[in-house]
mmCIF file of C-alpha atoms in Angstrom:
data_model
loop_
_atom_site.group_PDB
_atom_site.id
_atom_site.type_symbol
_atom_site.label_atom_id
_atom_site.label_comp_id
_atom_site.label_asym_id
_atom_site.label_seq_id
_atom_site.Cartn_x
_atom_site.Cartn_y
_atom_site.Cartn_z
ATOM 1 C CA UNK A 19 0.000 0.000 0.000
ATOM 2 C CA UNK A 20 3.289 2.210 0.258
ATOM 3 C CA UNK A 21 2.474 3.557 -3.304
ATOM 4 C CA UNK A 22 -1.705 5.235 -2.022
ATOM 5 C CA UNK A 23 -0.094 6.352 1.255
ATOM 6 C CA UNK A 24 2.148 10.055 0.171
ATOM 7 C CA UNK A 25 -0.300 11.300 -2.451
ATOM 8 C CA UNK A 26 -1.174 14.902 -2.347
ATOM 9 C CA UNK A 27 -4.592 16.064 -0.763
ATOM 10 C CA UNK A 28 -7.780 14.526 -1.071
ATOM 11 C CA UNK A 29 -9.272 16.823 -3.349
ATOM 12 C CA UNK A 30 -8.096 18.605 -6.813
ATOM 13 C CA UNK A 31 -8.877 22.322 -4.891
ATOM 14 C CA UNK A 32 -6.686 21.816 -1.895
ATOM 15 C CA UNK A 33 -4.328 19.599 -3.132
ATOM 16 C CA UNK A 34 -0.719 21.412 -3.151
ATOM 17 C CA UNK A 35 0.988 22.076 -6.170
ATOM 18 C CA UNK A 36 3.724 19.149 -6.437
ATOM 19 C CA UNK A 37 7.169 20.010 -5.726
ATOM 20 C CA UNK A 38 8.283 17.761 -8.752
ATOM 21 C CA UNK A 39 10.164 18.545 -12.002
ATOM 22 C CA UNK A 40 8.539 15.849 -14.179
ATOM 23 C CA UNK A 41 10.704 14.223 -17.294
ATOM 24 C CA UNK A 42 10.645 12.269 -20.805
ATOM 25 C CA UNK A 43 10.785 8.658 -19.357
ATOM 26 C CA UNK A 44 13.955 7.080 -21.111
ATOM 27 C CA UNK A 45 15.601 3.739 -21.333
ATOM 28 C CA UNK A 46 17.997 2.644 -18.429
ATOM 29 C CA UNK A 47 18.355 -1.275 -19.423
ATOM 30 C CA UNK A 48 20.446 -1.140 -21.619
ATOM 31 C CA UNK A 49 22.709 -4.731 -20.866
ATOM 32 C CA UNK A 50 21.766 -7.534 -18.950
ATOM 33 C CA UNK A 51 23.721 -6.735 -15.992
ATOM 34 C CA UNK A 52 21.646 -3.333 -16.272
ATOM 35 C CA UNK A 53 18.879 -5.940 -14.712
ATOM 36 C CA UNK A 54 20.391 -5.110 -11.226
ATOM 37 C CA UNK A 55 19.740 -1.075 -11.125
ATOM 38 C CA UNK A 56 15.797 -2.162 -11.933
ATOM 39 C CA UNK A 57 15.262 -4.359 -8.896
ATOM 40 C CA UNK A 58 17.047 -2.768 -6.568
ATOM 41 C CA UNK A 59 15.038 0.600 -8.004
ATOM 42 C CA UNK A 60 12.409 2.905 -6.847
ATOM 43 C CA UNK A 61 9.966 2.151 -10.157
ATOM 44 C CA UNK A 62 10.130 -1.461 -9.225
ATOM 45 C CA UNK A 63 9.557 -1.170 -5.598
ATOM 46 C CA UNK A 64 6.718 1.344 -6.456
ATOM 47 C CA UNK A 65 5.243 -0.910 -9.585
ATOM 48 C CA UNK A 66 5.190 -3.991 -7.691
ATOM 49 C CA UNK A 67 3.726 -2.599 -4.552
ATOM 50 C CA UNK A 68 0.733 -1.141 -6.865
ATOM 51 C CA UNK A 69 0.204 -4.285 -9.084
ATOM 52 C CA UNK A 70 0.139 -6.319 -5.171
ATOM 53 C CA UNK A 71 -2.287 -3.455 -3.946
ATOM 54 C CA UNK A 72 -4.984 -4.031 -6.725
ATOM 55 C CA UNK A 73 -4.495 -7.608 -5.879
ATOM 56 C CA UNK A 74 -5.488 -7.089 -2.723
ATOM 57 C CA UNK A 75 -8.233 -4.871 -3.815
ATOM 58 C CA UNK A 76 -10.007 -7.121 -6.383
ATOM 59 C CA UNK A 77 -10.145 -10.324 -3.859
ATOM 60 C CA UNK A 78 -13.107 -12.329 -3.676
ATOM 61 C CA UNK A 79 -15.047 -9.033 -5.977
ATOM 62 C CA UNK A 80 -17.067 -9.966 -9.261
ATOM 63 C CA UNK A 81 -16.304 -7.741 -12.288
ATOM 64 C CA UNK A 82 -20.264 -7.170 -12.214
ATOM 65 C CA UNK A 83 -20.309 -5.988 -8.396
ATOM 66 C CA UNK A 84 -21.022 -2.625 -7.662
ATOM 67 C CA UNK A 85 -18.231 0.009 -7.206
ATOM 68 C CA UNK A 86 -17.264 3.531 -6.780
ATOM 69 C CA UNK A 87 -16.537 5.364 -10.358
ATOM 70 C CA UNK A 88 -14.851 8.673 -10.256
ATOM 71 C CA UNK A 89 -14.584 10.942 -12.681
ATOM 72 C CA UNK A 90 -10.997 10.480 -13.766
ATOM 73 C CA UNK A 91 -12.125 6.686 -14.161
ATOM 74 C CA UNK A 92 -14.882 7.804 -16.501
ATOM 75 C CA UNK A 93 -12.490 9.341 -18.450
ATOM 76 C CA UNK A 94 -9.763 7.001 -19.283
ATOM 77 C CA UNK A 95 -12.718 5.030 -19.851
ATOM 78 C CA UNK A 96 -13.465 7.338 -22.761
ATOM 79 C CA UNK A 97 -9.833 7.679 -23.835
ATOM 80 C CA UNK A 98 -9.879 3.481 -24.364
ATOM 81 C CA UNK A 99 -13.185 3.861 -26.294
ATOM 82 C CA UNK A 100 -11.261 6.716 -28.284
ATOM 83 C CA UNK A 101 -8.697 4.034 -29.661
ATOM 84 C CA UNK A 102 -11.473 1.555 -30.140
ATOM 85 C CA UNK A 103 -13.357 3.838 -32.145
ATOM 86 C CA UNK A 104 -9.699 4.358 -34.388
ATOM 87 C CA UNK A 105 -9.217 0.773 -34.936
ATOM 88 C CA UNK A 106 -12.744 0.480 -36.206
ATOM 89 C CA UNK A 107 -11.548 3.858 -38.660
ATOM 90 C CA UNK A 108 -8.297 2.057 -39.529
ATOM 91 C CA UNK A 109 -9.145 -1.499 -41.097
ATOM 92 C CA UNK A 110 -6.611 -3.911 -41.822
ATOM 93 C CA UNK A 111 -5.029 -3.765 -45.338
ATOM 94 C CA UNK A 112 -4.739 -6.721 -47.886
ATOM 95 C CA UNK A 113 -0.923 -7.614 -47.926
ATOM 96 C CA UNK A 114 0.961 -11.290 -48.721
ATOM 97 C CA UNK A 115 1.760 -11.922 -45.279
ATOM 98 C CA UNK A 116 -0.865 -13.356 -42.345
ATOM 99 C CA UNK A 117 0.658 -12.165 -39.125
ATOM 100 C CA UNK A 118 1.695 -8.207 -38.819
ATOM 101 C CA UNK A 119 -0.875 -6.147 -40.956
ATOM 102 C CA UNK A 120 0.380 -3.027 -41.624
ATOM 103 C CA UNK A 121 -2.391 -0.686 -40.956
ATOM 104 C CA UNK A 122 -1.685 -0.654 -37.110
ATOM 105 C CA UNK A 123 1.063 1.068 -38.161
ATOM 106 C CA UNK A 124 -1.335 3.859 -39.540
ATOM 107 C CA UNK A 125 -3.411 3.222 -35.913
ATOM 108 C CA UNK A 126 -0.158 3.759 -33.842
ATOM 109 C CA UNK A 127 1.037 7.130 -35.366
ATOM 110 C CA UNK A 128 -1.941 8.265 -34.715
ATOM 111 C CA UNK A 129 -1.771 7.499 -31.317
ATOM 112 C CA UNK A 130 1.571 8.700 -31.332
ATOM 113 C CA UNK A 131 -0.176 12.154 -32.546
ATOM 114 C CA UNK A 132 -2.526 12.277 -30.393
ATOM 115 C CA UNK A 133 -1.539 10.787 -26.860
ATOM 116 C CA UNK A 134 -0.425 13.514 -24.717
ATOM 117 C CA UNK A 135 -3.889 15.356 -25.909
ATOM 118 C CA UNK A 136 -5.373 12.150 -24.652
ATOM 119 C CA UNK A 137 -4.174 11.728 -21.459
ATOM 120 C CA UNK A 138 -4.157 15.846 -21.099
ATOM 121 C CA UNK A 139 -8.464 14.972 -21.081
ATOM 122 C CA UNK A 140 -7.040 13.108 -17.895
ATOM 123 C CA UNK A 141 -4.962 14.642 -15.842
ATOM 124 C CA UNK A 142 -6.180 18.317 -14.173
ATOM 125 C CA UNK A 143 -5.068 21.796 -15.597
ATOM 126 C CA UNK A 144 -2.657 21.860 -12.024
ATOM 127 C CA UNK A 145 -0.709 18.986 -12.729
ATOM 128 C CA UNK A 146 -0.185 19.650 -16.835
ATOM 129 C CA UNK A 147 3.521 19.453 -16.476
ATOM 130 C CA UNK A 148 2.468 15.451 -15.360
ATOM 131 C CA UNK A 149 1.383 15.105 -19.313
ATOM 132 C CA UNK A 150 4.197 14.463 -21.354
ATOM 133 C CA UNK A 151 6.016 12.165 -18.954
ATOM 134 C CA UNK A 152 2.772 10.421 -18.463
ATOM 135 C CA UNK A 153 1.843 9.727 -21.761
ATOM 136 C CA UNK A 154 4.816 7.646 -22.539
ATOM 137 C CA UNK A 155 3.362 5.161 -21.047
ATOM 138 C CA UNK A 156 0.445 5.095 -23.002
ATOM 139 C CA UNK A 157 1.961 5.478 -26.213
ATOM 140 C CA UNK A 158 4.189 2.005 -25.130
ATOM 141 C CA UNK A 159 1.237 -0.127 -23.896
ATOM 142 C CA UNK A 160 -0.296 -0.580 -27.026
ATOM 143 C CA UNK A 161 2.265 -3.111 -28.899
ATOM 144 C CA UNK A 162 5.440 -2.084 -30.810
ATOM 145 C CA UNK A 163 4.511 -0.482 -34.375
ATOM 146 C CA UNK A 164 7.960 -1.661 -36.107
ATOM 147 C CA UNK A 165 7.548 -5.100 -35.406
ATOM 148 C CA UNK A 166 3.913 -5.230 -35.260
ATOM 149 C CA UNK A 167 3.710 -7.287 -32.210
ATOM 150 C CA UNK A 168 2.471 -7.358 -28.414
ATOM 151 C CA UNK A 169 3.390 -8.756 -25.545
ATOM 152 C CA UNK A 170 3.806 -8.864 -21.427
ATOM 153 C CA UNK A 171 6.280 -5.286 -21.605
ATOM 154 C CA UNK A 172 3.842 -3.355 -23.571
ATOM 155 C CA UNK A 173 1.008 -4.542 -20.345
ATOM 156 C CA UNK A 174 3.392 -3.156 -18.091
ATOM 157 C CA UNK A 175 3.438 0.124 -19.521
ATOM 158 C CA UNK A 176 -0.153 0.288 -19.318
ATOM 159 C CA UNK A 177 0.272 -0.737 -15.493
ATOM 160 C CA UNK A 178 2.361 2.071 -15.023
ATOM 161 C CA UNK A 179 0.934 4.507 -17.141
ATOM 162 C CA UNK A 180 -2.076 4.079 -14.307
ATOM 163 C CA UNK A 181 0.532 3.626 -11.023
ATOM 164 C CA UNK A 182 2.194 7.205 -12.360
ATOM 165 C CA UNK A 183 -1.580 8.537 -12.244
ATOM 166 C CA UNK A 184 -1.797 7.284 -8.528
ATOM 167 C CA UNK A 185 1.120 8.856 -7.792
ATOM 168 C CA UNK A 186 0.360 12.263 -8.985
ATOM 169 C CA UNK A 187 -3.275 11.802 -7.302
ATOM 170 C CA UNK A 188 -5.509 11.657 -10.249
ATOM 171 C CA UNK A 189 -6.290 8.393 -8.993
ATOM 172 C CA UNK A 190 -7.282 7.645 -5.657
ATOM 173 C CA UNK A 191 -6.846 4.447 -2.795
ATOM 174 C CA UNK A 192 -10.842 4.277 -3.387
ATOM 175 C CA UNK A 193 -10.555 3.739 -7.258
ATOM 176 C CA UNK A 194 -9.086 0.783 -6.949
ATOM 177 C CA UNK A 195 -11.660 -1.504 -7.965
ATOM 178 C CA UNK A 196 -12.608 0.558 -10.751
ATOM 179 C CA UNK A 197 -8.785 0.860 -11.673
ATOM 180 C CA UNK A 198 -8.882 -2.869 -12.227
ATOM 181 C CA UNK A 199 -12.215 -3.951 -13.292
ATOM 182 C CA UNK A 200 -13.395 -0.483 -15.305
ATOM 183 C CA UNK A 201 -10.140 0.822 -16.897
ATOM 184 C CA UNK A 202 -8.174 -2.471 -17.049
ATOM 185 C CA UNK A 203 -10.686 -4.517 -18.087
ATOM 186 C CA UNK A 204 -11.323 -1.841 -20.920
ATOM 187 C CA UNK A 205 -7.444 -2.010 -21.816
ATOM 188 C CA UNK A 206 -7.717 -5.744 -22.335
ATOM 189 C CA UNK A 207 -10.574 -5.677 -24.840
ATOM 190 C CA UNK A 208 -9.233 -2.595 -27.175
ATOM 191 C CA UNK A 209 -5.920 -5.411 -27.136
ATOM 192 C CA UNK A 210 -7.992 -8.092 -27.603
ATOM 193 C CA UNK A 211 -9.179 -6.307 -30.441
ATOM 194 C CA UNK A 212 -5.757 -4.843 -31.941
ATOM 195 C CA UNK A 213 -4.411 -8.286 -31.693
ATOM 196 C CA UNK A 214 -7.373 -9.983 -33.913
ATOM 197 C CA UNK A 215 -7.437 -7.149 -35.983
ATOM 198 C CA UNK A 216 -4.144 -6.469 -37.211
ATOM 199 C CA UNK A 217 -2.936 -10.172 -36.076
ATOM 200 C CA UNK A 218 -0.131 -9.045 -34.357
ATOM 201 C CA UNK A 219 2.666 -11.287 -33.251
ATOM 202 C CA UNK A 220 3.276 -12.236 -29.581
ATOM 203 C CA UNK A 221 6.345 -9.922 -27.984
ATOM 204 C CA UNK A 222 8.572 -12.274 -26.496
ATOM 205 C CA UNK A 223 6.450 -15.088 -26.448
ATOM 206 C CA UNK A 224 7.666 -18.562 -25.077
ATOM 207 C CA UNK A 225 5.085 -20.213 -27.094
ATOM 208 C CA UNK A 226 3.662 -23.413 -25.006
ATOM 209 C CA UNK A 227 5.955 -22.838 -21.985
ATOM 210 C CA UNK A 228 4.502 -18.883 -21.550
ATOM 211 C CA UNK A 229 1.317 -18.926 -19.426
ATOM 212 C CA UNK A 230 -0.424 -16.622 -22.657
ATOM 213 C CA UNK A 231 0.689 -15.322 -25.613
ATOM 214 C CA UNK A 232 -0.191 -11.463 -24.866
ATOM 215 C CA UNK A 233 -1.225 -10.778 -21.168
ATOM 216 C CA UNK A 234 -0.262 -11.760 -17.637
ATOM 217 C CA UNK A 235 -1.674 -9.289 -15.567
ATOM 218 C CA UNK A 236 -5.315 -10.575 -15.957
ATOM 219 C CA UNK A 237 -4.817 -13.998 -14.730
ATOM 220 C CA UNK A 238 -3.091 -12.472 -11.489
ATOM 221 C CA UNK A 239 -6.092 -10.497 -10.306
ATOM 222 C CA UNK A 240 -8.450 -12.860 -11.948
ATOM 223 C CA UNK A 241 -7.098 -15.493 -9.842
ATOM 224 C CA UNK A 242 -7.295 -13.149 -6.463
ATOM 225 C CA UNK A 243 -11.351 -12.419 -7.792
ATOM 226 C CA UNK A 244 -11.573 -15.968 -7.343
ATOM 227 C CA UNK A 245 -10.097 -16.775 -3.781
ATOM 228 C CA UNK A 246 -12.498 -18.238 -1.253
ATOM 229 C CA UNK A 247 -15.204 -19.127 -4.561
ATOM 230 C CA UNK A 248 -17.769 -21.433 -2.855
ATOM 231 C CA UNK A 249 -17.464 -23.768 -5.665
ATOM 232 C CA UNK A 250 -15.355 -22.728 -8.821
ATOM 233 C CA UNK A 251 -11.875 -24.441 -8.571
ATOM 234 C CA UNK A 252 -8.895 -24.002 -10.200
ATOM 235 C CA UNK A 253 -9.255 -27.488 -11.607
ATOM 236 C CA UNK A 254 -13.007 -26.104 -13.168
ATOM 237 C CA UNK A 255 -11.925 -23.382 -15.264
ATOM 238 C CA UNK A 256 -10.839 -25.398 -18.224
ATOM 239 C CA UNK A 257 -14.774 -26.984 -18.232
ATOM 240 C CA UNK A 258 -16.352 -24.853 -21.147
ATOM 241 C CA UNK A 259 -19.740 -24.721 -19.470
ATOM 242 C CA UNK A 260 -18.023 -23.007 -16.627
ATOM 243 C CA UNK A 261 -16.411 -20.603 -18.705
ATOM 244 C CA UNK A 262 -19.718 -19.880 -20.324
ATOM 245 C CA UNK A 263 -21.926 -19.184 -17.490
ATOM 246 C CA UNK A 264 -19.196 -17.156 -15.347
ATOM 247 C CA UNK A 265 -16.677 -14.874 -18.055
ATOM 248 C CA UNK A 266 -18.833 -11.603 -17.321
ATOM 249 C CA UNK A 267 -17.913 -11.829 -13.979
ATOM 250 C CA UNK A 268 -14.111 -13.010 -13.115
ATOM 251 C CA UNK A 269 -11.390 -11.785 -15.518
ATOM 252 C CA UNK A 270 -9.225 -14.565 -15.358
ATOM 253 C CA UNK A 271 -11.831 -17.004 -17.480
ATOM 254 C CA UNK A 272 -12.496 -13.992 -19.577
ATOM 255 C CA UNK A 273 -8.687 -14.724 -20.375
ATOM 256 C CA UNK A 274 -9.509 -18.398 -20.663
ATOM 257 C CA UNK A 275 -12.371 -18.039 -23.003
ATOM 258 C CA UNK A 276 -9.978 -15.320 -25.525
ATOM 259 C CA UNK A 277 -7.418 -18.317 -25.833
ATOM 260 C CA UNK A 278 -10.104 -21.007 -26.878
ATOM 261 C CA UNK A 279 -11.303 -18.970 -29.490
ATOM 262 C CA UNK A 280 -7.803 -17.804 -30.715
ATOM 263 C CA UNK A 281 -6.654 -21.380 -30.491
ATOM 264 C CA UNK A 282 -7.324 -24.658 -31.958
ATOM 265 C CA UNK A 283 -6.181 -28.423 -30.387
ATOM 266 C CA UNK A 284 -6.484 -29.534 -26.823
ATOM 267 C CA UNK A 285 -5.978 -26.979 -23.909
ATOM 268 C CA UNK A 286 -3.083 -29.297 -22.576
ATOM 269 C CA UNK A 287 -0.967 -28.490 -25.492
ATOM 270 C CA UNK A 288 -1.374 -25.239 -26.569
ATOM 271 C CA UNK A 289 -1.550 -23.952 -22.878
ATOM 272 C CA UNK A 290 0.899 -26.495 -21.137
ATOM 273 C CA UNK A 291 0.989 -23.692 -18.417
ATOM 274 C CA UNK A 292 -2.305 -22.681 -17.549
ATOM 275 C CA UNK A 293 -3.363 -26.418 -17.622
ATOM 276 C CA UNK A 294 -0.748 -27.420 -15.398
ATOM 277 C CA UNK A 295 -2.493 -24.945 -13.102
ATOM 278 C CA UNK A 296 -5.928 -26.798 -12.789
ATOM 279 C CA UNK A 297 -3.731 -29.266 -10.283
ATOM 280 C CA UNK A 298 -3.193 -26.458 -8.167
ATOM 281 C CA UNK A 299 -5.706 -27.183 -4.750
ATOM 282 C CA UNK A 300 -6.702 -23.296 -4.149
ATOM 283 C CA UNK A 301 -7.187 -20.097 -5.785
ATOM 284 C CA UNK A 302 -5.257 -18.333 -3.382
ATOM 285 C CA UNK A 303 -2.083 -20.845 -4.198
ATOM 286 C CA UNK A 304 -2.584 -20.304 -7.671
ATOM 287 C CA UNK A 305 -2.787 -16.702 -7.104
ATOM 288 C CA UNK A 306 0.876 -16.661 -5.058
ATOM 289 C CA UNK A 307 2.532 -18.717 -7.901
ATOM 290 C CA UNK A 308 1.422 -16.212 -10.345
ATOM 291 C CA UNK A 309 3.112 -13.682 -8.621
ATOM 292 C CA UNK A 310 6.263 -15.396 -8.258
ATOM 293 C CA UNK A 311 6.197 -16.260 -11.889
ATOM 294 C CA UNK A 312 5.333 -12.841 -12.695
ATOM 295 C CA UNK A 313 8.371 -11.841 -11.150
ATOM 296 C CA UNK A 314 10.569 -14.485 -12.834
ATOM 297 C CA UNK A 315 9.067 -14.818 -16.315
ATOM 298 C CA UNK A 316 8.178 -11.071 -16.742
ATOM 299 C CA UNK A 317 9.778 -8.577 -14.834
ATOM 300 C CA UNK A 318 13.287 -10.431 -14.469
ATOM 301 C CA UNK A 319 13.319 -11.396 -18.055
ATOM 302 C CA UNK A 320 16.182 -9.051 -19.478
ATOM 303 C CA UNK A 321 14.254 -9.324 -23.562
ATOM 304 C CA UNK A 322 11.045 -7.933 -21.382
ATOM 305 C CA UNK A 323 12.915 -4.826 -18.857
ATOM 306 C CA UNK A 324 14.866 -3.574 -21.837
ATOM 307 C CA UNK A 325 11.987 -1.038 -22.841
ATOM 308 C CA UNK A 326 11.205 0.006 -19.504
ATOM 309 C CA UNK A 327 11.375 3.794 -19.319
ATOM 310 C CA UNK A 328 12.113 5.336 -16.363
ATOM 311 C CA UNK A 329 11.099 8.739 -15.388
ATOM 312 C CA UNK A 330 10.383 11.256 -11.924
ATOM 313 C CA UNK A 331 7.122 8.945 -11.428
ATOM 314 C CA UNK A 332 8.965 5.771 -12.072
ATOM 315 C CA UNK A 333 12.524 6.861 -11.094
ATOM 316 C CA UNK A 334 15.509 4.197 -12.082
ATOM 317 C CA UNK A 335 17.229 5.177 -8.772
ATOM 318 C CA UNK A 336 17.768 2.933 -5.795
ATOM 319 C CA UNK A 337 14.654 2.730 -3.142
ATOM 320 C CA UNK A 338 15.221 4.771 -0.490
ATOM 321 C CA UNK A 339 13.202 3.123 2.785
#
């Protein structure tokens, strides 16, 4: 909870102006022994401590159960929609090869364009100077526009495009929920879409022996949404009735039913990991071992870091306790 606990006032009129020269976010990893200066740093002290606070937040909650929605919530709501509506202006083009259509290319520049107006619809008129340093982040959760691809990195941006907002105050300890199952949830369908659309590649992908192809952070707090279930098990979410009757309201078979209709063949061998997972006894178990692999297959993975930018809101240097 370290990250909700020095934000400025509780309300845009009295909060003070922050003492805080705000920067481009740049590119620290630059080798593998780089990988070092990130764990030991304040942005991943501060990242991880906001991706374990949501966690905490979203236990045992429904997507469908009733929370507060703030206005700042409303509108990166309406900044999502914004890029939905542009992929729906920006159809795929006919070209020789399957995977990579070129047209997000055309979608991403004009993201590019338009981002820091975006996230300027955001962010209040006393914290403008937040914009620009902000809306990096944005502009690198969407998938890379060179290589046409998508992956676990480009997720994390997103996750810290929205721990930088917490941390200038925009959003609050009691948007939590929302943060999760409102704006994230929102996030994962505009990818969702990208991805079909423009059939971009996975980023970084360890094919059968990844736990997904594109996202991670959905099956962590989906898994916490579950804990304590009265009768859903981890060993029931690979049952298609289940997935059926329940996807509305727990994000991590959401997840489940996007990979059976993206995928052909028996679960067991196109998702070795997530099937090894129905074995697990608990949802709170599964939840933990998420976490840990989180650590190890995302955030430790040198191919992953390497993009990371690092800022005044995520700050490369060493945590100071």
């Amino acid at each position: 909870l370290l990250l909700f606990l020095h934000l400025p006032g509780t309300s845009e009129e009295v909060a003070p102006p922050l003492q805080q020269s705000f920067m481009i976010p740049k590119k620290e990893i630059n080798m593998v022994s780089d990988m070092a200066k990130w764990k030991r740093s304040q942005a991943y002290a501060d990242y991880m401590g906001f991706i374990l606070t949501l966690n905490e937040g979203v236990r045992g909650k429904k997507l469908t159960c009733e929370y507060k929605v703030s206005e700042p919530i409303e509108k990166l709501v309406a900044l999502l929609n914004t890029l939905d509506r542009w992929i729906d202006e920006t159809p795929p083009v006919d070209q020789p090869s399957r995977f990579g259509n070129k047209a997000f290319r055309t979608w991403y520049a004009k993201l590019d364009q338009e981002a820091e107006k975006l996230v300027a619809t955001v962010i209040p008129k006393h914290l403008a100077d937040a914009v620009p340093e902000v809306a990096v982040y944005l502009k690198e959760s969407v998938g890379n526009s060179t290589r046409i691809d998508y992956g676990t990195g480009h997720e994390a941006a997103f996750a810290a495009f929205l721990c930088c907002l917490c941390k200038i105050g925009v959003l609050r300890v009691d948007d939590q929920m929302a943060i999760v199952f409102k704006v994230f949830n929102r996030y994962l369908e505009v990818m969702r879409k990208l991805q079909k659309t423009y059939r971009m590649e996975p980023a970084g992908s360890q094919g059968v022996w990844g736990l997904d192809d594109f996202q991670f952070l959905p099956f962590i707090w989906g898994s916490s949404q579950l804990i304590d279930h009265p009768n859903l098990e981890p060993r029931h979410f690979v049952e298609e009735n289940v997935v059926n009757e329940n996807h509305k309201d727990f994000m991590f078979l959401e997840c489940i039913l996007f990979i059976t209709e993206m995928k052909t063949g028996p679960f067991a061998e196109h998702s070795n990991q997530l099937w090894n997972i129905t074995a697990v006894p608990s949802w709170s178990k599964v939840n933990q071992g998420l976490i840990r692999m989180y650590k190890a297959e995302c955030l430790e993975k040198f191919p992953v870091i390497q993009h990371f930018k690092f800022g005044s809101l995520l700050p490369i240097q060493p945590v100071t306790s």
